[in-house]
Coordinates of C-alpha atoms and ligand atoms in Angstrom, one line a residue:
M14 CA -11.8 25.1 55.6
R15 CA -13.5 27.3 57.8
L16 CA -17.2 27.4 58.8
F17 CA -19.6 29.4 61.1
D18 CA -19.9 27.6 64.4
T19 CA -23.3 28.2 66.5
M20 CA -21.8 27.4 69.7
T21 CA -18.9 30.3 69.5
R22 CA -20.8 32.3 67.0
A23 CA -17.8 32.8 65.1
V24 CA -16.3 31.2 61.8
Q25 CA -14.1 28.6 63.0
P26 CA -11.5 26.6 61.1
L27 CA -12.4 22.6 60.7
Q28 CA -9.8 20.3 61.7
S29 CA -10.5 16.7 62.5
A30 CA -9.7 16.1 66.2
D31 CA -7.8 12.6 65.4
G32 CA -6.0 13.8 62.4
R33 CA -7.5 11.0 60.2
K34 CA -11.3 11.7 59.8
Y35 CA -13.5 14.4 60.1
R36 CA -16.5 12.8 61.6
L37 CA -19.8 14.5 61.1
Y38 CA -23.3 13.7 62.4
C39 CA -26.4 15.4 60.8
C40 CA -30.1 15.0 62.1
G41 CA -31.8 13.2 59.5
P42 CA -35.5 13.0 58.4
T43 CA -38.5 11.9 60.5
V44 CA -40.0 9.4 58.2
Y45 CA -43.9 9.7 58.3
G46 CA -44.2 11.4 54.9
P47 CA -42.3 12.9 52.0
A48 CA -39.6 15.2 53.1
H49 CA -40.4 18.7 51.8
I50 CA -38.0 20.9 50.1
G51 CA -37.0 22.9 53.2
N52 CA -35.8 19.5 54.7
F53 CA -33.8 19.1 51.4
R54 CA -32.3 22.3 51.6
T55 CA -30.6 21.3 55.2
F56 CA -29.6 17.8 53.5
L57 CA -28.3 19.5 50.5
V58 CA -26.2 22.1 52.3
N59 CA -24.8 19.0 54.3
D60 CA -24.3 17.1 51.1
I61 CA -22.0 20.0 49.7
L62 CA -20.2 20.1 53.0
R63 CA -19.5 16.3 52.8
R64 CA -18.1 16.8 49.4
V65 CA -16.0 19.8 49.9
L66 CA -14.6 18.0 53.0
E67 CA -14.0 15.2 50.8
V68 CA -12.2 17.0 47.8
A69 CA -10.4 19.2 50.4
D70 CA -8.7 15.9 51.7
L71 CA -10.4 16.1 55.2
N72 CA -11.7 12.8 55.0
P73 CA -15.2 13.1 56.1
L74 CA -17.1 10.3 58.0
Y75 CA -20.8 11.4 57.5
V76 CA -23.6 10.0 59.5
R77 CA -27.2 10.8 59.0
N78 CA -29.8 9.1 60.9
I79 CA -33.5 8.1 60.2
T80 CA -35.9 9.1 63.0
D81 CA -38.5 6.3 62.7
V82 CA -39.9 6.3 66.5
E83 CA -41.5 9.2 67.6
D84 CA -45.2 10.4 68.3
N85 CA -45.9 11.2 64.4
T86 CA -44.5 7.9 63.1
I87 CA -46.2 6.0 65.9
R88 CA -49.8 7.7 65.5
Q89 CA -49.5 7.5 61.5
S90 CA -48.4 3.9 61.2
L91 CA -51.3 2.8 63.5
E92 CA -53.7 5.1 61.4
A93 CA -52.4 3.3 58.3
G94 CA -52.8 0.0 59.8
L95 CA -49.2 -1.2 59.3
S96 CA -46.3 -2.2 61.7
L97 CA -43.9 0.9 62.5
E98 CA -41.3 -1.0 60.6
A99 CA -43.3 -1.5 57.5
F100 CA -44.7 2.1 57.5
T101 CA -41.4 3.9 58.1
S102 CA -39.6 1.8 55.7
Q103 CA -42.0 2.8 52.9
W104 CA -41.2 6.6 53.9
T105 CA -37.6 5.7 54.1
N106 CA -37.4 4.3 50.6
Y107 CA -39.2 7.5 49.4
F108 CA -36.6 9.5 50.9
H109 CA -33.9 7.6 49.5
E110 CA -35.3 7.9 45.9
D111 CA -35.8 11.7 46.5
C112 CA -32.0 11.9 47.5
N113 CA -31.1 10.0 44.3
T114 CA -32.9 12.2 42.4
L115 CA -31.5 15.1 44.0
N116 CA -28.0 13.8 43.3
M117 CA -27.2 13.5 46.9
L118 CA -24.4 11.4 48.0
T119 CA -25.3 8.4 50.4
P120 CA -24.1 8.9 54.1
H121 CA -21.4 6.6 55.1
E122 CA -23.9 5.5 57.9
E123 CA -27.6 5.8 58.2
P124 CA -28.7 4.5 61.4
K125 CA -32.5 4.0 62.5
A126 CA -33.3 4.9 66.1
T127 CA -35.5 1.6 66.2
Q128 CA -32.2 -0.2 65.8
H129 CA -30.5 1.3 68.4
I130 CA -32.9 0.9 71.3
E131 CA -30.2 -0.8 73.5
E132 CA -27.6 1.9 73.2
Q133 CA -30.3 4.5 74.2
I134 CA -31.5 2.5 77.2
N135 CA -27.7 2.1 78.4
L136 CA -27.5 5.9 77.8
V137 CA -30.5 6.2 80.3
G138 CA -28.9 3.8 82.8
K139 CA -25.7 5.7 82.9
L140 CA -27.5 9.2 83.2
M141 CA -29.7 7.6 86.3
E142 CA -26.3 6.1 88.0
K143 CA -24.8 9.7 87.7
G144 CA -27.8 11.4 89.3
H145 CA -28.9 13.3 86.2
A146 CA -32.0 11.3 85.5
Y147 CA -35.0 10.4 87.6
Q148 CA -38.2 8.2 87.0
A149 CA -41.3 10.6 87.8
A150 CA -44.8 9.5 89.0
D151 CA -45.9 8.9 85.3
G152 CA -43.2 6.1 84.9
S153 CA -41.4 8.0 82.4
V154 CA -37.6 8.9 82.9
Y155 CA -36.6 12.5 82.8
F156 CA -33.2 14.5 82.6
K157 CA -32.9 16.8 85.3
V158 CA -31.8 20.1 83.6
D159 CA -30.6 21.5 87.0
S160 CA -28.1 18.8 87.2
Y161 CA -26.2 20.3 84.4
P162 CA -25.3 23.9 84.9
P163 CA -23.9 24.6 81.4
Y164 CA -27.4 23.7 79.9
G165 CA -28.6 26.4 77.4
R166 CA -25.2 27.4 76.3
L167 CA -25.7 26.7 72.5
S168 CA -29.1 28.6 72.2
R169 CA -27.6 31.0 74.7
L170 CA -30.6 30.7 77.2
D171 CA -30.1 33.3 79.9
Q172 CA -29.4 31.2 83.0
R173 CA -31.5 33.1 85.4
E174 CA -34.3 33.0 83.3
L175 CA -33.8 29.0 82.8
R176 CA -33.6 28.4 86.5
S177 CA -36.7 30.3 87.3
Q178 CA -38.5 28.4 84.5
V179 CA -37.5 25.1 85.7
S180 CA -38.4 25.8 89.2
T181 CA -41.7 27.3 88.5
S182 CA -42.7 24.5 86.6
G183 CA -43.2 23.1 90.1
G184 CA -40.8 20.2 88.9
A185 CA -43.4 19.3 86.2
P186 CA -41.4 17.8 83.5
N187 CA -41.9 18.1 79.9
L188 CA -43.0 14.9 78.0
A189 CA -43.3 16.6 74.5
D190 CA -40.4 15.8 72.1
N191 CA -40.5 19.2 70.7
Y192 CA -41.4 22.5 72.6
D193 CA -40.2 26.2 72.5
R194 CA -38.0 28.1 74.9
S195 CA -40.8 29.3 77.2
S196 CA -41.5 25.9 78.3
V197 CA -37.9 24.8 79.4
A198 CA -38.1 21.9 81.7
D199 CA -36.9 18.6 82.3
F200 CA -37.2 16.6 79.4
A201 CA -38.1 12.9 78.7
L202 CA -35.5 10.5 78.1
W203 CA -37.8 7.3 78.3
K204 CA -41.3 7.6 77.9
S205 CA -43.6 5.1 79.8
R206 CA -45.7 3.0 77.5
K207 CA -49.2 4.3 76.7
P208 CA -52.2 2.7 75.0
E209 CA -51.9 5.2 71.9
D210 CA -48.4 3.6 71.3
G211 CA -49.8 0.5 70.2
D212 CA -47.2 -2.5 70.0
N213 CA -44.3 0.1 70.0
W214 CA -42.7 -0.5 73.3
W215 CA -39.5 -2.0 74.5
E216 CA -38.7 -3.6 77.9
S217 CA -36.4 -1.5 80.1
S218 CA -35.2 -1.3 83.9
W219 CA -37.8 1.4 84.3
G220 CA -40.5 -0.6 82.5
Q221 CA -41.9 -0.6 79.3
G222 CA -41.8 2.2 76.9
R223 CA -40.0 3.8 74.2
P224 CA -37.0 6.4 74.0
G225 CA -37.7 10.3 74.0
W226 CA -36.7 11.7 70.6
H227 CA -33.5 13.5 71.7
L228 CA -32.0 10.4 73.0
E229 CA -31.4 8.7 69.8
C230 CA -29.0 11.2 68.1
S231 CA -26.8 11.1 71.2
A232 CA -26.6 7.2 71.3
M233 CA -26.2 7.0 67.4
S234 CA -23.4 9.6 67.0
M235 CA -21.6 8.2 69.9
K236 CA -21.8 4.7 68.6
Y237 CA -20.7 5.5 65.1
L238 CA -18.5 8.7 65.7
G239 CA -17.2 8.6 69.4
D240 CA -18.0 10.2 72.7
S241 CA -16.5 13.3 71.2
F242 CA -16.8 14.1 67.4
D243 CA -15.9 17.1 65.0
L244 CA -19.2 18.7 63.8
H245 CA -23.0 18.3 64.4
S246 CA -25.5 19.7 62.2
G247 CA -29.2 20.1 61.3
G248 CA -31.6 22.9 60.7
E249 CA -31.8 26.0 62.7
D250 CA -34.9 24.8 64.4
L251 CA -33.0 21.8 65.9
C252 CA -30.6 24.3 67.8
F253 CA -33.1 24.3 70.9
P254 CA -34.3 22.1 72.2
H255 CA -32.9 19.1 70.3
H256 CA -29.4 19.9 70.2
E257 CA -29.4 21.4 73.6
N258 CA -30.7 18.4 75.0
E259 CA -28.3 16.1 73.1
I260 CA -25.4 17.9 74.6
A261 CA -26.6 18.0 78.2
Q262 CA -27.5 14.3 78.0
T263 CA -24.2 13.2 76.4
E264 CA -21.8 15.6 78.2
A265 CA -23.3 14.7 81.5
V266 CA -22.2 11.0 80.9
T267 CA -18.9 11.5 79.2
G268 CA -17.6 14.8 80.7
K269 CA -16.2 15.6 77.1
T270 CA -17.2 18.0 74.8
F271 CA -19.9 16.3 72.7
A272 CA -19.4 18.1 69.1
H273 CA -16.6 20.4 68.5
H274 CA -18.3 22.3 66.1
W275 CA -22.2 23.1 65.6
F276 CA -23.6 23.8 62.2
H277 CA -27.2 25.1 61.3
T278 CA -29.0 25.8 58.1
I279 CA -31.5 28.7 58.2
H280 CA -34.8 27.7 57.1
L281 CA -36.4 27.8 53.9
L282 CA -39.3 30.2 53.6
V283 CA -42.3 30.4 51.2
D284 CA -44.1 33.3 51.0
G285 CA -42.0 34.8 53.9
K286 CA -43.0 32.0 56.4
K287 CA -41.1 28.9 57.4
M288 CA -41.8 26.0 55.1
S289 CA -43.1 23.2 57.3
K290 CA -45.4 20.2 57.4
S291 CA -47.5 21.3 60.3
A292 CA -48.3 24.8 58.6
G293 CA -49.0 23.0 55.2
N294 CA -47.3 25.4 53.2
Y295 CA -44.8 23.2 51.9
F296 CA -43.8 21.7 48.3
T297 CA -42.4 18.4 48.1
L298 CA -39.8 17.4 45.4
R299 CA -42.2 15.3 43.4
D300 CA -44.7 18.4 43.5
L301 CA -42.0 20.3 41.5
L302 CA -41.1 17.4 39.2
E303 CA -44.7 17.1 38.3
E304 CA -44.6 20.7 37.2
G305 CA -42.0 19.9 35.1
W306 CA -38.8 21.2 36.9
S307 CA -35.8 19.0 36.3
P308 CA -33.9 17.7 39.6
M309 CA -30.6 19.8 38.8
V310 CA -32.6 22.9 38.4
I311 CA -34.3 22.2 41.8
R312 CA -31.0 21.4 43.5
Y313 CA -29.4 24.6 42.1
A314 CA -32.3 26.6 43.4
L315 CA -32.1 25.2 46.9
I316 CA -28.6 25.6 47.3
S317 CA -28.4 29.1 45.4
A318 CA -28.4 31.0 48.7
H319 CA -25.7 31.0 51.3
Y320 CA -26.7 28.6 54.3
R321 CA -26.8 31.3 56.7
Q322 CA -29.2 33.7 54.6
Q323 CA -32.9 33.0 54.4
L324 CA -33.9 31.6 51.0
N325 CA -37.5 32.5 50.0
F326 CA -38.6 29.8 47.7
T327 CA -40.4 31.1 44.4
K328 CA -41.1 29.8 40.8
N329 CA -38.8 32.7 39.9
G330 CA -36.3 31.3 41.8
L331 CA -36.3 28.0 39.8
H332 CA -36.5 30.0 36.5
A333 CA -33.4 31.8 37.6
A334 CA -31.7 28.4 38.3
Q335 CA -32.8 27.0 35.0
S336 CA -31.2 29.9 33.1
A337 CA -28.1 29.7 35.2
L338 CA -27.8 26.1 34.4
Q339 CA -28.4 26.6 30.6
K340 CA -25.8 29.4 30.8
M341 CA -23.2 26.9 32.1
E342 CA -24.1 24.3 29.7
K343 CA -23.7 26.7 26.8
S344 CA -20.1 27.5 27.9
V345 CA -19.3 23.8 28.3
L346 CA -20.7 22.8 25.1
R347 CA -18.2 25.2 23.3
L348 CA -15.3 23.8 25.5
L349 CA -16.5 20.3 24.6
D350 CA -16.4 20.8 20.9
I351 CA -13.0 22.5 21.0
A352 CA -11.6 19.8 23.2
E353 CA -13.3 17.0 21.3
R354 CA -14.7 15.6 24.2
R355 CA -18.2 14.0 24.9
K356 CA -20.6 15.2 27.4
Q357 CA -20.3 12.0 29.5
D358 CA -16.7 12.8 30.0
L359 CA -17.7 15.4 32.5
E360 CA -18.6 12.8 34.7
E361 CA -16.4 9.9 33.9
L362 CA -12.9 11.4 33.8
P363 CA -10.8 10.9 36.8
L364 CA -10.4 14.2 38.7
D365 CA -7.1 15.3 40.4
F366 CA -8.8 17.7 42.8
P367 CA -5.8 19.3 44.6
A368 CA -4.6 20.5 41.2
L369 CA -7.8 21.4 39.7
M370 CA -9.0 23.4 42.6
K371 CA -5.7 25.7 42.0
G372 CA -6.8 26.5 38.3
S373 CA -9.0 28.7 36.8
F374 CA -11.8 28.6 39.3
S375 CA -9.6 29.0 42.4
G376 CA -12.0 32.0 43.5
S377 CA -14.9 29.7 43.4
W378 CA -13.1 26.7 45.6
K379 CA -11.9 29.9 48.0
A380 CA -15.5 30.9 48.6
L381 CA -16.5 27.1 49.4
E382 CA -13.7 26.8 51.8
E383 CA -14.7 30.1 53.6
D384 CA -17.9 29.3 55.3
L385 CA -19.3 27.2 52.4
N386 CA -20.5 30.2 50.2
V387 CA -22.2 28.7 47.4
P388 CA -23.6 31.8 45.8
E389 CA -20.2 33.4 45.7
A390 CA -18.7 30.1 44.2
T391 CA -21.2 30.1 41.5
G392 CA -20.8 33.8 41.1
A393 CA -17.2 33.7 40.6
M394 CA -17.6 30.6 38.3
F395 CA -20.0 32.7 36.1
S396 CA -17.3 35.6 35.8
R397 CA -14.6 32.9 34.8
L398 CA -16.8 31.5 32.4
K399 CA -17.5 34.9 30.8
E400 CA -13.9 35.5 30.1
I401 CA -13.4 31.9 28.8
D402 CA -16.2 32.2 26.5
R403 CA -14.4 35.0 24.8
S404 CA -11.0 33.6 24.7
D405 CA -9.3 31.5 21.8
L406 CA -8.4 28.3 23.3
S407 CA -6.3 25.4 22.2
M408 CA -7.6 21.7 22.5
E409 CA -5.4 21.2 25.7
Q410 CA -6.6 24.5 27.5
A411 CA -10.3 23.6 26.9
D412 CA -9.4 20.2 28.1
T413 CA -7.9 21.6 31.2
I414 CA -10.9 24.0 31.9
L415 CA -13.2 21.4 31.2
L416 CA -11.8 19.2 34.2
E417 CA -11.7 22.3 36.3
I418 CA -15.4 22.6 35.7
A419 CA -16.2 19.0 36.4
A420 CA -14.4 19.2 39.7
L421 CA -16.4 22.2 40.9
L422 CA -19.7 20.7 39.6
Y423 CA -18.8 17.6 41.6
A424 CA -18.4 19.6 44.9
L425 CA -21.7 21.3 44.2
G426 CA -23.5 18.1 43.4
L427 CA -24.5 19.5 39.9
K428 CA -25.2 17.4 36.7
L429 CA -25.2 19.5 33.3
F430 CA -27.2 18.5 30.4
T431 CA -29.9 16.6 32.2
A432 CA -32.8 19.5 32.2
Q433 CA -33.4 18.7 28.4
P434 CA -37.3 18.2 27.4
K435 CA -37.9 14.7 28.2
P436 CA -38.2 12.8 24.5
A437 CA -41.8 12.0 25.4
D438 CA -42.5 15.6 25.3
V439 CA -41.3 16.1 21.7
P440 CA -44.2 15.5 19.4
E441 CA -43.7 12.4 17.2
E442 CA -43.9 14.6 14.1
V443 CA -41.1 16.8 15.1
K444 CA -39.0 13.8 16.1
L445 CA -39.4 12.2 12.7
L446 CA -38.4 15.6 11.2
A447 CA -35.4 15.7 13.2
E448 CA -34.3 12.2 12.3
Q449 CA -34.9 13.1 8.6
R450 CA -32.6 16.1 9.0
W451 CA -30.1 14.2 10.9
K452 CA -29.9 11.7 8.1
A453 CA -29.8 14.6 5.7
K454 CA -26.9 16.1 7.5
N455 CA -24.9 12.9 7.5
E456 CA -25.6 12.4 3.6
K457 CA -24.1 15.9 3.2
D458 CA -27.5 17.0 1.6
W459 CA -27.1 20.6 3.3
A460 CA -30.2 22.1 1.5
A461 CA -32.5 19.3 2.8
A462 CA -31.1 19.5 6.2
D463 CA -31.8 23.3 6.2
T464 CA -35.3 22.8 4.9
L465 CA -36.0 20.6 7.6
R466 CA -34.6 22.7 10.3
D467 CA -37.1 25.5 9.1
R468 CA -39.8 22.7 9.4
I469 CA -39.0 21.9 12.7
K470 CA -38.8 25.5 13.7
A471 CA -42.4 26.2 12.2
E472 CA -43.6 23.4 14.7
G473 CA -41.9 25.6 17.8
W474 CA -38.7 23.5 18.3
A475 CA -34.9 24.4 18.0
V476 CA -32.7 21.5 16.7
K477 CA -29.1 21.9 18.1
D478 CA -26.3 19.8 17.1
T479 CA -24.0 18.4 19.6
R480 CA -20.8 16.1 19.4
D481 CA -23.1 13.0 20.0
G482 CA -25.9 13.9 17.7
Y483 CA -28.6 16.3 18.1
E484 CA -31.1 17.9 20.8
L485 CA -34.5 19.2 20.4
E486 CA -35.4 22.3 22.6
A487 CA -38.6 23.8 22.7
L488 CA -38.9 27.6 21.4
Ligands
LIG507 P1 -37.7 16.5 60.0 O1 -37.9 15.4 59.3 O2 -38.8 17.4 60.6 O3 -37.1 16.0 61.5 O4 -36.5 17.6 59.7 C1 -35.3 17.2 59.0 C2 -34.3 18.2 58.8 O5 -35.0 19.3 58.1 C3 -34.0 18.9 60.1 O6 -32.7 19.1 60.2 C4 -34.7 20.1 60.0 O7 -34.2 21.2 61.0 C5 -34.6 20.6 58.8 N1 -35.9 21.5 58.4 C6 -37.1 21.4 58.6 N2 -37.8 22.5 58.0 C7 -37.0 23.2 57.3 C8 -37.1 24.2 56.5 N3 -38.1 25.1 56.2 N4 -35.9 24.7 55.9 C9 -34.8 24.1 56.0 N5 -34.5 23.1 56.9 C10 -35.8 22.6 57.5
LIG508 ZN1 -31.0 14.7 66.1

């Protein structure tokens, strides 16, 4: 498998350094509100990466953290009159529910920053010992950017510009968690206690305070994946300063390469602008569910563009995703019928991935293994389905193709036949007619069944027979 690496700006092969597990870390959500669908674009791309690594036998160990202590979580928990723990747990649960709705696999580890304060304090101690950190007059501890010459490599900060910015800041360090390239300066590792932090402080050798945001990901990735691991990921905005700072503070301690591969997802846009909480131009998953979009349509829409391409989110995109899924379902329904299988079989049958990946959809697998190209993979899938739709197939052939489709759907995290109108949406009268028709059909009273079908149609509904029963679809 190969993937674009932000550090070398080239597509690189993925190999686990220890030959046993592929260790990857994704910067997770900051839990002070619902994640928006832009955040989910990044998390879904990482979910697919983890799935493909799994089926390609690379044995992933996937860690995604929960950021529960930083300026926003603290401020909003105080405003809500809740402890930081109570406040962030609510939003963490909410996030997990959304992840389940979108059929995302649970990471192997999901550490919380507040549960790793000791590890963070230890890291600050080591940086102090090695002369990479200092305590300033405000009591906070900062990383000394000048002490780490490779600083800026990931985001390609020009070294001269970097030096002049750091020195012209007159040594004034930057306490903010997030900032842009124009304010490169020594960054906070430990923030001294402030009245606005409420009860959210811990004891350390440098006095009471709390860790800076960047530190948590170094401490937690090192704990669960080791000093040096295979891949680190996040949205493109994290490249600078977050990942740059993580590299500096970790490598300054270990002297080893922190992550061998850097994987960034381009932002989701809305109306051509970055979807973000601060800009207020965002949709949550639940906004879209309330509009009646099914989770799989939303998942499909969010993964439909290559992770290195901008994806402009529109309702048209959701409609396109819906018809793509319906097209797949149509082909699969025919195959299920020929193979005499039930819909559930698609998810229940054991899948022998290596063999299935070599079958009818090898083009799709090649696209996934070459820089995780989801649009090319689905494009190749549809081309094959078109041919399959036109072929006469034996029961065995249809069965094999179904298994091959199930394997591909697993890698993409898609489930079919979940986008039907909810039973509650179907008027009682139509449900009754459909039941009567089903009964007539079972009694082989074809004339009555046909009349009932017409009556259902007149009410604006189509009834479709399946192996397991029937379904109603709005016309
Ligand atoms: P946050 O909860 O703000 O810490 O962000 C969680 C993840 O979502 C990070 O990896 C961000 O880089 C990513 N992210 C934020 N906004 C977007 C967006 N509009 N499109 C894609 N990813 C995003
Ligand atoms: Zn992080």
